[in-house]
């Protein structure tokens, strides 16, 4: 799906949403249906759809890059484009494929002793008049649940009195980790995907594989510091994945000599990067030089044909 198709689908959700179902997942990844009153679900559906519309349908800055192109931009849903998928995707697939009969056979979640701490995640499934399904996966953080037994005194109201809170409270917001639309997974919260759904392990492994490919291209004498950074820094590993999958420099097979000649002409790079004594290879024996070399491969240095001004552009989309 492309940006226009995704936006049109979300517009359809905004205009024609008629149903909502809520499912819970416990810490053993068991799927449960909820037993929430229809009136409460109607309110939740309206609020959730309105918030999603504000974020993505009416927002002119909304974009849908691939997840492997993750950068600093906001107002984006990232299209998942990796072969390895988190286990949570399978749970959403399960909800997406449920028949009415299978749905009724799911156990209802029972909050034993009025506790909600057993819920690890929530899946909201919304449906439009034409039968289109949208599944949203929300991770339940510790701060999402107000535990009635914690703190000195948790208060609520009863009739005209202020009384002690007796039951836990689970707050459901309009934010989500990812959503499923047809066969496409769209990521909203990358940090949660990486840290709570363990996807950062995939990022680090993929980045390590790509680093071996960079070694074979003989850009530098020593990539040991580079590889160490890939193993310990997820943001750096993510950048390596982005560069190695989408770099025009690598796509056009620009060689080391050409890169070195370019660096010598541009102070932005020349002041930060070093070469070996023969000036035939890059010296990447520092973290800062490794980062700058990635910027070079990502073609972050841009010059405006209108003003001839130069820029470092870490967020960009190719026009052709």
PDB file of C-alpha atoms in Angstrom:
ATOM      1  CA  UNK A   1       0.000   0.000   0.000  1.00  0.00           C
ATOM      2  CA  UNK A   2       1.171   3.543  -0.685  1.00  0.00           C
ATOM      3  CA  UNK A   3       0.517   6.784   1.187  1.00  0.00           C
ATOM      4  CA  UNK A   4      -2.603   7.655  -0.830  1.00  0.00           C
ATOM      5  CA  UNK A   5      -4.136   4.203  -0.321  1.00  0.00           C
ATOM      6  CA  UNK A   6      -3.427   4.222   3.411  1.00  0.00           C
ATOM      7  CA  UNK A   7      -4.841   7.704   3.821  1.00  0.00           C
ATOM      8  CA  UNK A   8      -7.958   6.739   1.839  1.00  0.00           C
ATOM      9  CA  UNK A   9      -8.462   3.685   4.045  1.00  0.00           C
ATOM     10  CA  UNK A  10      -8.135   5.789   7.202  1.00  0.00           C
ATOM     11  CA  UNK A  11     -10.573   8.300   5.700  1.00  0.00           C
ATOM     12  CA  UNK A  12     -13.014   5.431   5.209  1.00  0.00           C
ATOM     13  CA  UNK A  13     -12.540   4.489   8.860  1.00  0.00           C
ATOM     14  CA  UNK A  14     -13.188   8.079   9.891  1.00  0.00           C
ATOM     15  CA  UNK A  15     -16.346   8.383   7.788  1.00  0.00           C
ATOM     16  CA  UNK A  16     -17.880   4.933   8.087  1.00  0.00           C
ATOM     17  CA  UNK A  17     -16.779   3.240  11.299  1.00  0.00           C
ATOM     18  CA  UNK A  18     -19.713   1.415  12.850  1.00  0.00           C
ATOM     19  CA  UNK A  19     -18.294  -1.237  15.164  1.00  0.00           C
ATOM     20  CA  UNK A  20     -15.593  -1.812  17.746  1.00  0.00           C
ATOM     21  CA  UNK A  21     -14.426  -4.865  19.665  1.00  0.00           C
ATOM     22  CA  UNK A  22     -11.857  -5.010  22.452  1.00  0.00           C
ATOM     23  CA  UNK A  23      -9.596  -7.989  23.112  1.00  0.00           C
ATOM     24  CA  UNK A  24      -7.116  -8.515  25.935  1.00  0.00           C
ATOM     25  CA  UNK A  25      -3.807 -10.402  25.913  1.00  0.00           C
ATOM     26  CA  UNK A  26      -2.323 -11.721  29.134  1.00  0.00           C
ATOM     27  CA  UNK A  27       1.351 -12.279  29.947  1.00  0.00           C
ATOM     28  CA  UNK A  28       1.200 -15.800  28.505  1.00  0.00           C
ATOM     29  CA  UNK A  29       0.008 -14.382  25.159  1.00  0.00           C
ATOM     30  CA  UNK A  30      -3.462 -15.855  25.620  1.00  0.00           C
ATOM     31  CA  UNK A  31      -6.199 -14.003  23.755  1.00  0.00           C
ATOM     32  CA  UNK A  32      -9.422 -13.015  25.548  1.00  0.00           C
ATOM     33  CA  UNK A  33     -12.511 -11.106  24.521  1.00  0.00           C
ATOM     34  CA  UNK A  34     -13.758  -8.339  26.769  1.00  0.00           C
ATOM     35  CA  UNK A  35     -17.162  -7.956  28.342  1.00  0.00           C
ATOM     36  CA  UNK A  36     -17.507  -4.179  28.063  1.00  0.00           C
ATOM     37  CA  UNK A  37     -20.924  -2.519  27.786  1.00  0.00           C
ATOM     38  CA  UNK A  38     -21.919  -1.500  24.265  1.00  0.00           C
ATOM     39  CA  UNK A  39     -22.610   2.114  25.281  1.00  0.00           C
ATOM     40  CA  UNK A  40     -19.083   2.439  26.657  1.00  0.00           C
ATOM     41  CA  UNK A  41     -17.637   0.914  23.497  1.00  0.00           C
ATOM     42  CA  UNK A  42     -19.568   3.374  21.326  1.00  0.00           C
ATOM     43  CA  UNK A  43     -17.972   6.286  23.169  1.00  0.00           C
ATOM     44  CA  UNK A  44     -14.536   4.693  22.863  1.00  0.00           C
ATOM     45  CA  UNK A  45     -15.025   4.089  19.131  1.00  0.00           C
ATOM     46  CA  UNK A  46     -15.979   7.707  18.480  1.00  0.00           C
ATOM     47  CA  UNK A  47     -13.057   9.089  20.484  1.00  0.00           C
ATOM     48  CA  UNK A  48     -10.522   6.710  18.943  1.00  0.00           C
ATOM     49  CA  UNK A  49     -11.652   7.352  15.370  1.00  0.00           C
ATOM     50  CA  UNK A  50     -11.651  11.124  15.896  1.00  0.00           C
ATOM     51  CA  UNK A  51      -8.121  11.053  17.308  1.00  0.00           C
ATOM     52  CA  UNK A  52      -6.840   8.853  14.475  1.00  0.00           C
ATOM     53  CA  UNK A  53      -8.422  11.190  11.939  1.00  0.00           C
ATOM     54  CA  UNK A  54      -6.718  14.212  13.500  1.00  0.00           C
ATOM     55  CA  UNK A  55      -3.338  12.514  13.500  1.00  0.00           C
ATOM     56  CA  UNK A  56      -3.379  11.041  10.020  1.00  0.00           C
ATOM     57  CA  UNK A  57      -6.376  11.900   7.829  1.00  0.00           C
ATOM     58  CA  UNK A  58      -6.534  15.684   8.109  1.00  0.00           C
ATOM     59  CA  UNK A  59      -2.812  16.114   8.790  1.00  0.00           C
ATOM     60  CA  UNK A  60      -1.085  17.332   5.624  1.00  0.00           C
ATOM     61  CA  UNK A  61       2.324  16.348   7.042  1.00  0.00           C
ATOM     62  CA  UNK A  62       1.334  12.687   7.363  1.00  0.00           C
ATOM     63  CA  UNK A  63       3.721  10.310   5.564  1.00  0.00           C
ATOM     64  CA  UNK A  64       4.144   6.532   5.310  1.00  0.00           C
ATOM     65  CA  UNK A  65       7.825   5.643   4.829  1.00  0.00           C
ATOM     66  CA  UNK A  66       9.114   2.112   5.242  1.00  0.00           C
ATOM     67  CA  UNK A  67      10.165   1.109   8.733  1.00  0.00           C
ATOM     68  CA  UNK A  68      13.681   0.435   7.454  1.00  0.00           C
ATOM     69  CA  UNK A  69      13.804   4.139   6.463  1.00  0.00           C
ATOM     70  CA  UNK A  70      13.049   5.337   9.993  1.00  0.00           C
ATOM     71  CA  UNK A  71      14.354   8.859  10.586  1.00  0.00           C
ATOM     72  CA  UNK A  72      13.515  11.869  12.746  1.00  0.00           C
ATOM     73  CA  UNK A  73      10.246  12.824  11.062  1.00  0.00           C
ATOM     74  CA  UNK A  74       6.995  13.123  12.978  1.00  0.00           C
ATOM     75  CA  UNK A  75       3.394  12.503  11.833  1.00  0.00           C
ATOM     76  CA  UNK A  76       4.317   9.168  10.255  1.00  0.00           C
ATOM     77  CA  UNK A  77       3.056   5.613  10.175  1.00  0.00           C
ATOM     78  CA  UNK A  78       5.915   3.342   9.135  1.00  0.00           C
ATOM     79  CA  UNK A  79       5.174   0.470   6.763  1.00  0.00           C
ATOM     80  CA  UNK A  80       6.670  -2.714   8.212  1.00  0.00           C
ATOM     81  CA  UNK A  81       9.098  -4.159   5.651  1.00  0.00           C
ATOM     82  CA  UNK A  82      11.112  -6.822   7.489  1.00  0.00           C
ATOM     83  CA  UNK A  83      10.887 -10.595   7.095  1.00  0.00           C
ATOM     84  CA  UNK A  84      11.171 -11.210  10.847  1.00  0.00           C
ATOM     85  CA  UNK A  85       7.991 -10.261  12.727  1.00  0.00           C
ATOM     86  CA  UNK A  86       7.208  -9.830  16.439  1.00  0.00           C
ATOM     87  CA  UNK A  87       4.970 -12.424  18.089  1.00  0.00           C
ATOM     88  CA  UNK A  88       2.363  -9.689  18.632  1.00  0.00           C
ATOM     89  CA  UNK A  89       1.749  -9.590  14.870  1.00  0.00           C
ATOM     90  CA  UNK A  90       0.519 -13.175  15.061  1.00  0.00           C
ATOM     91  CA  UNK A  91      -1.967 -12.280  17.802  1.00  0.00           C
ATOM     92  CA  UNK A  92      -3.370  -9.450  15.698  1.00  0.00           C
ATOM     93  CA  UNK A  93      -3.545 -11.798  12.705  1.00  0.00           C
ATOM     94  CA  UNK A  94      -5.530 -14.171  14.900  1.00  0.00           C
ATOM     95  CA  UNK A  95      -8.040 -11.448  15.818  1.00  0.00           C
ATOM     96  CA  UNK A  96      -8.218 -10.263  12.209  1.00  0.00           C
ATOM     97  CA  UNK A  97      -9.164 -13.754  11.001  1.00  0.00           C
ATOM     98  CA  UNK A  98     -11.728 -14.615  13.696  1.00  0.00           C
ATOM     99  CA  UNK A  99     -15.136 -15.736  12.492  1.00  0.00           C
ATOM    100  CA  UNK A 100     -18.183 -14.766  14.599  1.00  0.00           C
ATOM    101  CA  UNK A 101     -18.347 -18.338  15.917  1.00  0.00           C
ATOM    102  CA  UNK A 102     -14.656 -18.386  16.837  1.00  0.00           C
ATOM    103  CA  UNK A 103     -15.021 -15.025  18.535  1.00  0.00           C
ATOM    104  CA  UNK A 104     -17.779 -16.317  20.776  1.00  0.00           C
ATOM    105  CA  UNK A 105     -15.664 -19.314  21.752  1.00  0.00           C
ATOM    106  CA  UNK A 106     -12.879 -17.093  23.073  1.00  0.00           C
ATOM    107  CA  UNK A 107     -12.782 -16.927  26.888  1.00  0.00           C
ATOM    108  CA  UNK A 108     -13.892 -13.680  28.517  1.00  0.00           C
ATOM    109  CA  UNK A 109     -11.168 -11.970  30.525  1.00  0.00           C
ATOM    110  CA  UNK A 110     -11.909 -12.153  34.236  1.00  0.00           C
ATOM    111  CA  UNK A 111     -10.176  -9.541  36.394  1.00  0.00           C
ATOM    112  CA  UNK A 112      -9.572 -11.643  39.481  1.00  0.00           C
ATOM    113  CA  UNK A 113      -9.572  -9.746  42.785  1.00  0.00           C
ATOM    114  CA  UNK A 114     -10.367  -6.558  40.837  1.00  0.00           C
ATOM    115  CA  UNK A 115      -6.822  -6.521  39.441  1.00  0.00           C
ATOM    116  CA  UNK A 116      -5.918  -5.570  35.876  1.00  0.00           C
ATOM    117  CA  UNK A 117      -2.182  -6.256  36.118  1.00  0.00           C
ATOM    118  CA  UNK A 118      -2.624  -9.523  34.220  1.00  0.00           C
ATOM    119  CA  UNK A 119      -3.301  -7.632  30.980  1.00  0.00           C
ATOM    120  CA  UNK A 120      -0.197  -7.191  28.812  1.00  0.00           C
ATOM    121  CA  UNK A 121      -1.804  -5.705  25.718  1.00  0.00           C
ATOM    122  CA  UNK A 122      -5.082  -4.565  24.196  1.00  0.00           C
ATOM    123  CA  UNK A 123      -6.266  -5.090  20.632  1.00  0.00           C
ATOM    124  CA  UNK A 124      -8.956  -2.768  19.318  1.00  0.00           C
ATOM    125  CA  UNK A 125     -10.699  -3.984  16.178  1.00  0.00           C
ATOM    126  CA  UNK A 126     -12.751  -1.393  14.321  1.00  0.00           C
ATOM    127  CA  UNK A 127     -15.005  -2.176  11.375  1.00  0.00           C
ATOM    128  CA  UNK A 128     -16.521   0.039   8.672  1.00  0.00           C
ATOM    129  CA  UNK A 129     -19.887  -0.237   6.927  1.00  0.00           C
ATOM    130  CA  UNK A 130     -18.272  -2.016   3.970  1.00  0.00           C
ATOM    131  CA  UNK A 131     -16.751  -4.672   6.242  1.00  0.00           C
ATOM    132  CA  UNK A 132     -13.189  -3.338   6.256  1.00  0.00           C
ATOM    133  CA  UNK A 133     -11.307  -4.260   9.449  1.00  0.00           C
ATOM    134  CA  UNK A 134      -8.688  -2.200  11.275  1.00  0.00           C
ATOM    135  CA  UNK A 135      -6.788  -3.751  14.198  1.00  0.00           C
ATOM    136  CA  UNK A 136      -4.810  -1.588  16.638  1.00  0.00           C
ATOM    137  CA  UNK A 137      -2.351  -3.084  19.145  1.00  0.00           C
ATOM    138  CA  UNK A 138      -1.723  -1.217  22.403  1.00  0.00           C
ATOM    139  CA  UNK A 139       0.924  -2.227  24.934  1.00  0.00           C
ATOM    140  CA  UNK A 140      -0.096  -1.868  28.583  1.00  0.00           C
ATOM    141  CA  UNK A 141       2.624  -0.038  30.513  1.00  0.00           C
ATOM    142  CA  UNK A 142       2.864   0.172  34.284  1.00  0.00           C
ATOM    143  CA  UNK A 143       1.708   3.787  34.164  1.00  0.00           C
ATOM    144  CA  UNK A 144      -1.334   2.760  32.108  1.00  0.00           C
ATOM    145  CA  UNK A 145      -2.812   1.023  35.142  1.00  0.00           C
ATOM    146  CA  UNK A 146      -3.710   2.910  38.305  1.00  0.00           C
ATOM    147  CA  UNK A 147      -3.309   0.253  40.979  1.00  0.00           C
ATOM    148  CA  UNK A 148      -5.785   0.774  43.792  1.00  0.00           C
ATOM    149  CA  UNK A 149      -3.448  -0.876  46.290  1.00  0.00           C
ATOM    150  CA  UNK A 150      -0.421   1.322  45.614  1.00  0.00           C
ATOM    151  CA  UNK A 151       0.289   4.753  47.013  1.00  0.00           C
ATOM    152  CA  UNK A 152      -0.682   6.305  50.320  1.00  0.00           C
ATOM    153  CA  UNK A 153      -4.271   7.012  49.328  1.00  0.00           C
ATOM    154  CA  UNK A 154      -6.029   6.777  45.955  1.00  0.00           C
ATOM    155  CA  UNK A 155      -9.319   8.650  45.888  1.00  0.00           C
ATOM    156  CA  UNK A 156     -12.409   8.709  43.708  1.00  0.00           C
ATOM    157  CA  UNK A 157     -15.995   9.924  44.083  1.00  0.00           C
ATOM    158  CA  UNK A 158     -19.141   8.104  45.168  1.00  0.00           C
ATOM    159  CA  UNK A 159     -22.406  10.060  45.122  1.00  0.00           C
ATOM    160  CA  UNK A 160     -21.484  13.210  47.064  1.00  0.00           C
ATOM    161  CA  UNK A 161     -18.476  11.775  48.882  1.00  0.00           C
ATOM    162  CA  UNK A 162     -14.778  11.340  48.175  1.00  0.00           C
ATOM    163  CA  UNK A 163     -13.900   7.704  48.876  1.00  0.00           C
ATOM    164  CA  UNK A 164     -10.944   5.369  48.628  1.00  0.00           C
ATOM    165  CA  UNK A 165     -10.427   3.767  45.223  1.00  0.00           C
ATOM    166  CA  UNK A 166     -11.336   0.083  45.513  1.00  0.00           C
ATOM    167  CA  UNK A 167     -10.644  -1.155  41.975  1.00  0.00           C
ATOM    168  CA  UNK A 168      -7.766  -0.806  39.533  1.00  0.00           C
ATOM    169  CA  UNK A 169      -8.192   1.550  36.585  1.00  0.00           C
ATOM    170  CA  UNK A 170      -6.915   0.789  33.065  1.00  0.00           C
ATOM    171  CA  UNK A 171      -6.566   3.805  30.811  1.00  0.00           C
ATOM    172  CA  UNK A 172      -7.010   3.202  27.079  1.00  0.00           C
ATOM    173  CA  UNK A 173      -5.750   6.024  24.867  1.00  0.00           C
ATOM    174  CA  UNK A 174      -5.803   6.724  21.145  1.00  0.00           C
ATOM    175  CA  UNK A 175      -2.118   5.818  20.800  1.00  0.00           C
ATOM    176  CA  UNK A 176      -0.980   2.414  19.580  1.00  0.00           C
ATOM    177  CA  UNK A 177       2.161   0.470  18.801  1.00  0.00           C
ATOM    178  CA  UNK A 178       1.036  -0.768  15.403  1.00  0.00           C
ATOM    179  CA  UNK A 179      -2.063  -1.365  13.336  1.00  0.00           C
ATOM    180  CA  UNK A 180      -3.012  -3.909  10.681  1.00  0.00           C
ATOM    181  CA  UNK A 181      -4.722  -2.794   7.495  1.00  0.00           C
ATOM    182  CA  UNK A 182      -5.377  -5.577   4.988  1.00  0.00           C
ATOM    183  CA  UNK A 183      -1.984  -7.322   4.764  1.00  0.00           C
ATOM    184  CA  UNK A 184       0.004  -4.268   5.839  1.00  0.00           C
ATOM    185  CA  UNK A 185       1.318  -3.524   9.320  1.00  0.00           C
ATOM    186  CA  UNK A 186       1.793   0.175  10.116  1.00  0.00           C
ATOM    187  CA  UNK A 187       4.001   1.189  13.040  1.00  0.00           C
ATOM    188  CA  UNK A 188       3.224   4.235  15.169  1.00  0.00           C
ATOM    189  CA  UNK A 189       5.476   3.699  18.207  1.00  0.00           C
ATOM    190  CA  UNK A 190       8.873   2.375  17.143  1.00  0.00           C
ATOM    191  CA  UNK A 191      10.456   2.563  20.602  1.00  0.00           C
ATOM    192  CA  UNK A 192       7.789   0.279  22.052  1.00  0.00           C
ATOM    193  CA  UNK A 193       8.067  -2.074  19.077  1.00  0.00           C
ATOM    194  CA  UNK A 194      11.798  -2.378  19.683  1.00  0.00           C
ATOM    195  CA  UNK A 195      11.934  -2.442  23.476  1.00  0.00           C
ATOM    196  CA  UNK A 196       8.673  -4.084  24.566  1.00  0.00           C
ATOM    197  CA  UNK A 197       8.058  -6.382  21.596  1.00  0.00           C
ATOM    198  CA  UNK A 198      11.778  -7.267  21.335  1.00  0.00           C
ATOM    199  CA  UNK A 199      12.154  -6.104  17.751  1.00  0.00           C
ATOM    200  CA  UNK A 200      15.460  -4.405  18.553  1.00  0.00           C
ATOM    201  CA  UNK A 201      17.101  -7.851  18.436  1.00  0.00           C
ATOM    202  CA  UNK A 202      16.136  -8.044  14.771  1.00  0.00           C
ATOM    203  CA  UNK A 203      17.522  -4.545  14.139  1.00  0.00           C
ATOM    204  CA  UNK A 204      20.884  -5.380  15.724  1.00  0.00           C
ATOM    205  CA  UNK A 205      21.232  -8.669  13.857  1.00  0.00           C
ATOM    206  CA  UNK A 206      20.282  -7.135  10.528  1.00  0.00           C
ATOM    207  CA  UNK A 207      22.706  -4.234  11.105  1.00  0.00           C
ATOM    208  CA  UNK A 208      25.516  -6.673  11.937  1.00  0.00           C
ATOM    209  CA  UNK A 209      24.858  -8.529   8.676  1.00  0.00           C
ATOM    210  CA  UNK A 210      24.938  -5.272   6.726  1.00  0.00           C
ATOM    211  CA  UNK A 211      28.189  -4.251   8.432  1.00  0.00           C
ATOM    212  CA  UNK A 212      29.813  -7.391   7.036  1.00  0.00           C
ATOM    213  CA  UNK A 213      28.718  -6.223   3.589  1.00  0.00           C
ATOM    214  CA  UNK A 214      30.333  -2.842   4.230  1.00  0.00           C
ATOM    215  CA  UNK A 215      33.562  -4.615   5.196  1.00  0.00           C
ATOM    216  CA  UNK A 216      33.570  -6.322   1.802  1.00  0.00           C
ATOM    217  CA  UNK A 217      33.299  -2.949   0.036  1.00  0.00           C
ATOM    218  CA  UNK A 218      36.674  -1.882   1.530  1.00  0.00           C
ATOM    219  CA  UNK A 219      35.676   1.632   2.570  1.00  0.00           C
ATOM    220  CA  UNK A 220      37.890   1.513   5.675  1.00  0.00           C
ATOM    221  CA  UNK A 221      40.865  -0.369   7.104  1.00  0.00           C
ATOM    222  CA  UNK A 222      39.131  -1.214  10.369  1.00  0.00           C
ATOM    223  CA  UNK A 223      35.410  -1.391  11.140  1.00  0.00           C
ATOM    224  CA  UNK A 224      35.744  -2.845  14.656  1.00  0.00           C
ATOM    225  CA  UNK A 225      34.452   0.322  16.385  1.00  0.00           C
ATOM    226  CA  UNK A 226      31.642   0.474  13.843  1.00  0.00           C
ATOM    227  CA  UNK A 227      30.622  -3.119  14.613  1.00  0.00           C
ATOM    228  CA  UNK A 228      30.796  -2.524  18.387  1.00  0.00           C
ATOM    229  CA  UNK A 229      28.432   0.414  17.992  1.00  0.00           C
ATOM    230  CA  UNK A 230      26.045  -1.709  15.928  1.00  0.00           C
ATOM    231  CA  UNK A 231      25.902  -4.268  18.732  1.00  0.00           C
ATOM    232  CA  UNK A 232      25.299  -1.835  21.611  1.00  0.00           C
ATOM    233  CA  UNK A 233      23.408   1.170  20.200  1.00  0.00           C
ATOM    234  CA  UNK A 234      19.968   0.529  18.692  1.00  0.00           C
ATOM    235  CA  UNK A 235      19.685   3.983  17.115  1.00  0.00           C
ATOM    236  CA  UNK A 236      23.035   3.472  15.377  1.00  0.00           C
ATOM    237  CA  UNK A 237      22.032  -0.031  14.264  1.00  0.00           C
ATOM    238  CA  UNK A 238      18.762   1.372  12.917  1.00  0.00           C
ATOM    239  CA  UNK A 239      20.719   3.952  10.897  1.00  0.00           C
ATOM    240  CA  UNK A 240      22.949   1.218   9.463  1.00  0.00           C
ATOM    241  CA  UNK A 241      19.880  -0.711   8.319  1.00  0.00           C
ATOM    242  CA  UNK A 242      18.413   2.404   6.723  1.00  0.00           C
ATOM    243  CA  UNK A 243      21.627   3.278   4.895  1.00  0.00           C
ATOM    244  CA  UNK A 244      22.408  -0.207   3.658  1.00  0.00           C
ATOM    245  CA  UNK A 245      18.876  -0.776   2.360  1.00  0.00           C
ATOM    246  CA  UNK A 246      18.184   2.625   0.826  1.00  0.00           C
ATOM    247  CA  UNK A 247      21.468   4.492   0.215  1.00  0.00           C
ATOM    248  CA  UNK A 248      21.737   5.952  -3.275  1.00  0.00           C
ATOM    249  CA  UNK A 249      25.518   6.038  -2.752  1.00  0.00           C
ATOM    250  CA  UNK A 250      25.576   2.266  -2.333  1.00  0.00           C
ATOM    251  CA  UNK A 251      22.942   1.774  -5.019  1.00  0.00           C
ATOM    252  CA  UNK A 252      25.123   3.612  -7.548  1.00  0.00           C
ATOM    253  CA  UNK A 253      28.227   1.744  -6.332  1.00  0.00           C
ATOM    254  CA  UNK A 254      30.227   4.918  -5.766  1.00  0.00           C
ATOM    255  CA  UNK A 255      33.743   3.781  -4.906  1.00  0.00           C
ATOM    256  CA  UNK A 256      35.997   4.775  -2.021  1.00  0.00           C
ATOM    257  CA  UNK A 257      38.240   7.039  -4.100  1.00  0.00           C
ATOM    258  CA  UNK A 258      35.253   9.078  -5.302  1.00  0.00           C
ATOM    259  CA  UNK A 259      33.931   9.392  -1.748  1.00  0.00           C
ATOM    260  CA  UNK A 260      37.313  10.570  -0.473  1.00  0.00           C
ATOM    261  CA  UNK A 261      37.573  13.171  -3.245  1.00  0.00           C
ATOM    262  CA  UNK A 262      34.104  14.445  -2.317  1.00  0.00           C
ATOM    263  CA  UNK A 263      34.961  14.639   1.386  1.00  0.00           C
ATOM    264  CA  UNK A 264      38.089  16.682   0.641  1.00  0.00           C
ATOM    265  CA  UNK A 265      35.941  19.270  -1.144  1.00  0.00           C
ATOM    266  CA  UNK A 266      33.303  19.657   1.575  1.00  0.00           C
ATOM    267  CA  UNK A 267      34.350  21.125   4.927  1.00  0.00           C
ATOM    268  CA  UNK A 268      31.290  19.609   6.633  1.00  0.00           C
ATOM    269  CA  UNK A 269      32.811  16.166   6.092  1.00  0.00           C
ATOM    270  CA  UNK A 270      36.518  16.997   5.793  1.00  0.00           C
ATOM    271  CA  UNK A 271      36.612  18.439   9.316  1.00  0.00           C
ATOM    272  CA  UNK A 272      35.052  15.287  10.784  1.00  0.00           C
ATOM    273  CA  UNK A 273      36.423  12.371   8.765  1.00  0.00           C
ATOM    274  CA  UNK A 274      39.980  11.048   8.510  1.00  0.00           C
ATOM    275  CA  UNK A 275      41.847   8.819   6.068  1.00  0.00           C
ATOM    276  CA  UNK A 276      44.756   6.408   6.276  1.00  0.00           C
ATOM    277  CA  UNK A 277      48.245   7.710   5.509  1.00  0.00           C
ATOM    278  CA  UNK A 278      47.911   6.905   1.820  1.00  0.00           C
ATOM    279  CA  UNK A 279      44.475   8.588   1.731  1.00  0.00           C
ATOM    280  CA  UNK A 280      43.010   5.553   0.026  1.00  0.00           C
ATOM    281  CA  UNK A 281      40.695   4.386   2.831  1.00  0.00           C
ATOM    282  CA  UNK A 282      38.659   5.972   5.612  1.00  0.00           C
ATOM    283  CA  UNK A 283      39.861   5.841   9.216  1.00  0.00           C
ATOM    284  CA  UNK A 284      36.775   4.961  11.279  1.00  0.00           C
ATOM    285  CA  UNK A 285      38.468   4.340  14.637  1.00  0.00           C
ATOM    286  CA  UNK A 286      36.152   6.675  16.542  1.00  0.00           C
ATOM    287  CA  UNK A 287      32.418   6.675  17.139  1.00  0.00           C
ATOM    288  CA  UNK A 288      31.955  10.203  15.803  1.00  0.00           C
ATOM    289  CA  UNK A 289      33.707   9.330  12.553  1.00  0.00           C
ATOM    290  CA  UNK A 290      31.528   6.236  12.217  1.00  0.00           C
ATOM    291  CA  UNK A 291      28.416   8.383  12.577  1.00  0.00           C
ATOM    292  CA  UNK A 292      29.681  10.919  10.043  1.00  0.00           C
ATOM    293  CA  UNK A 293      30.544   8.163   7.589  1.00  0.00           C
ATOM    294  CA  UNK A 294      26.961   6.899   7.818  1.00  0.00           C
ATOM    295  CA  UNK A 295      25.739  10.423   7.016  1.00  0.00           C
ATOM    296  CA  UNK A 296      27.996  10.372   3.972  1.00  0.00           C
ATOM    297  CA  UNK A 297      26.590   7.060   2.762  1.00  0.00           C
ATOM    298  CA  UNK A 298      23.047   8.289   3.435  1.00  0.00           C
ATOM    299  CA  UNK A 299      23.706  11.308   1.200  1.00  0.00           C
ATOM    300  CA  UNK A 300      22.580  13.655   3.991  1.00  0.00           C
ATOM    301  CA  UNK A 301      24.577  16.563   2.529  1.00  0.00           C
ATOM    302  CA  UNK A 302      22.303  18.413   0.103  1.00  0.00           C
ATOM    303  CA  UNK A 303      22.700  21.621  -1.878  1.00  0.00           C
ATOM    304  CA  UNK A 304      19.736  23.690  -3.013  1.00  0.00           C
ATOM    305  CA  UNK A 305      19.769  24.432  -6.764  1.00  0.00           C
ATOM    306  CA  UNK A 306      17.703  27.534  -6.021  1.00  0.00           C
ATOM    307  CA  UNK A 307      19.913  29.218  -3.419  1.00  0.00           C
ATOM    308  CA  UNK A 308      23.106  27.146  -3.637  1.00  0.00           C
ATOM    309  CA  UNK A 309      22.911  26.797   0.143  1.00  0.00           C
ATOM    310  CA  UNK A 310      24.077  23.507   1.659  1.00  0.00           C
ATOM    311  CA  UNK A 311      22.132  21.469   4.222  1.00  0.00           C
ATOM    312  CA  UNK A 312      22.322  18.320   6.309  1.00  0.00           C
ATOM    313  CA  UNK A 313      18.956  16.648   5.654  1.00  0.00           C
ATOM    314  CA  UNK A 314      18.418  13.545   7.776  1.00  0.00           C
ATOM    315  CA  UNK A 315      14.737  13.283   6.817  1.00  0.00           C
ATOM    316  CA  UNK A 316      14.095  13.209   3.091  1.00  0.00           C
ATOM    317  CA  UNK A 317      12.065  11.441   0.436  1.00  0.00           C
ATOM    318  CA  UNK A 318      13.334  10.657  -3.040  1.00  0.00           C
ATOM    319  CA  UNK A 319      11.271  12.262  -5.783  1.00  0.00           C
ATOM    320  CA  UNK A 320      12.206   9.710  -8.408  1.00  0.00           C
TER     321      UNK A 320
END
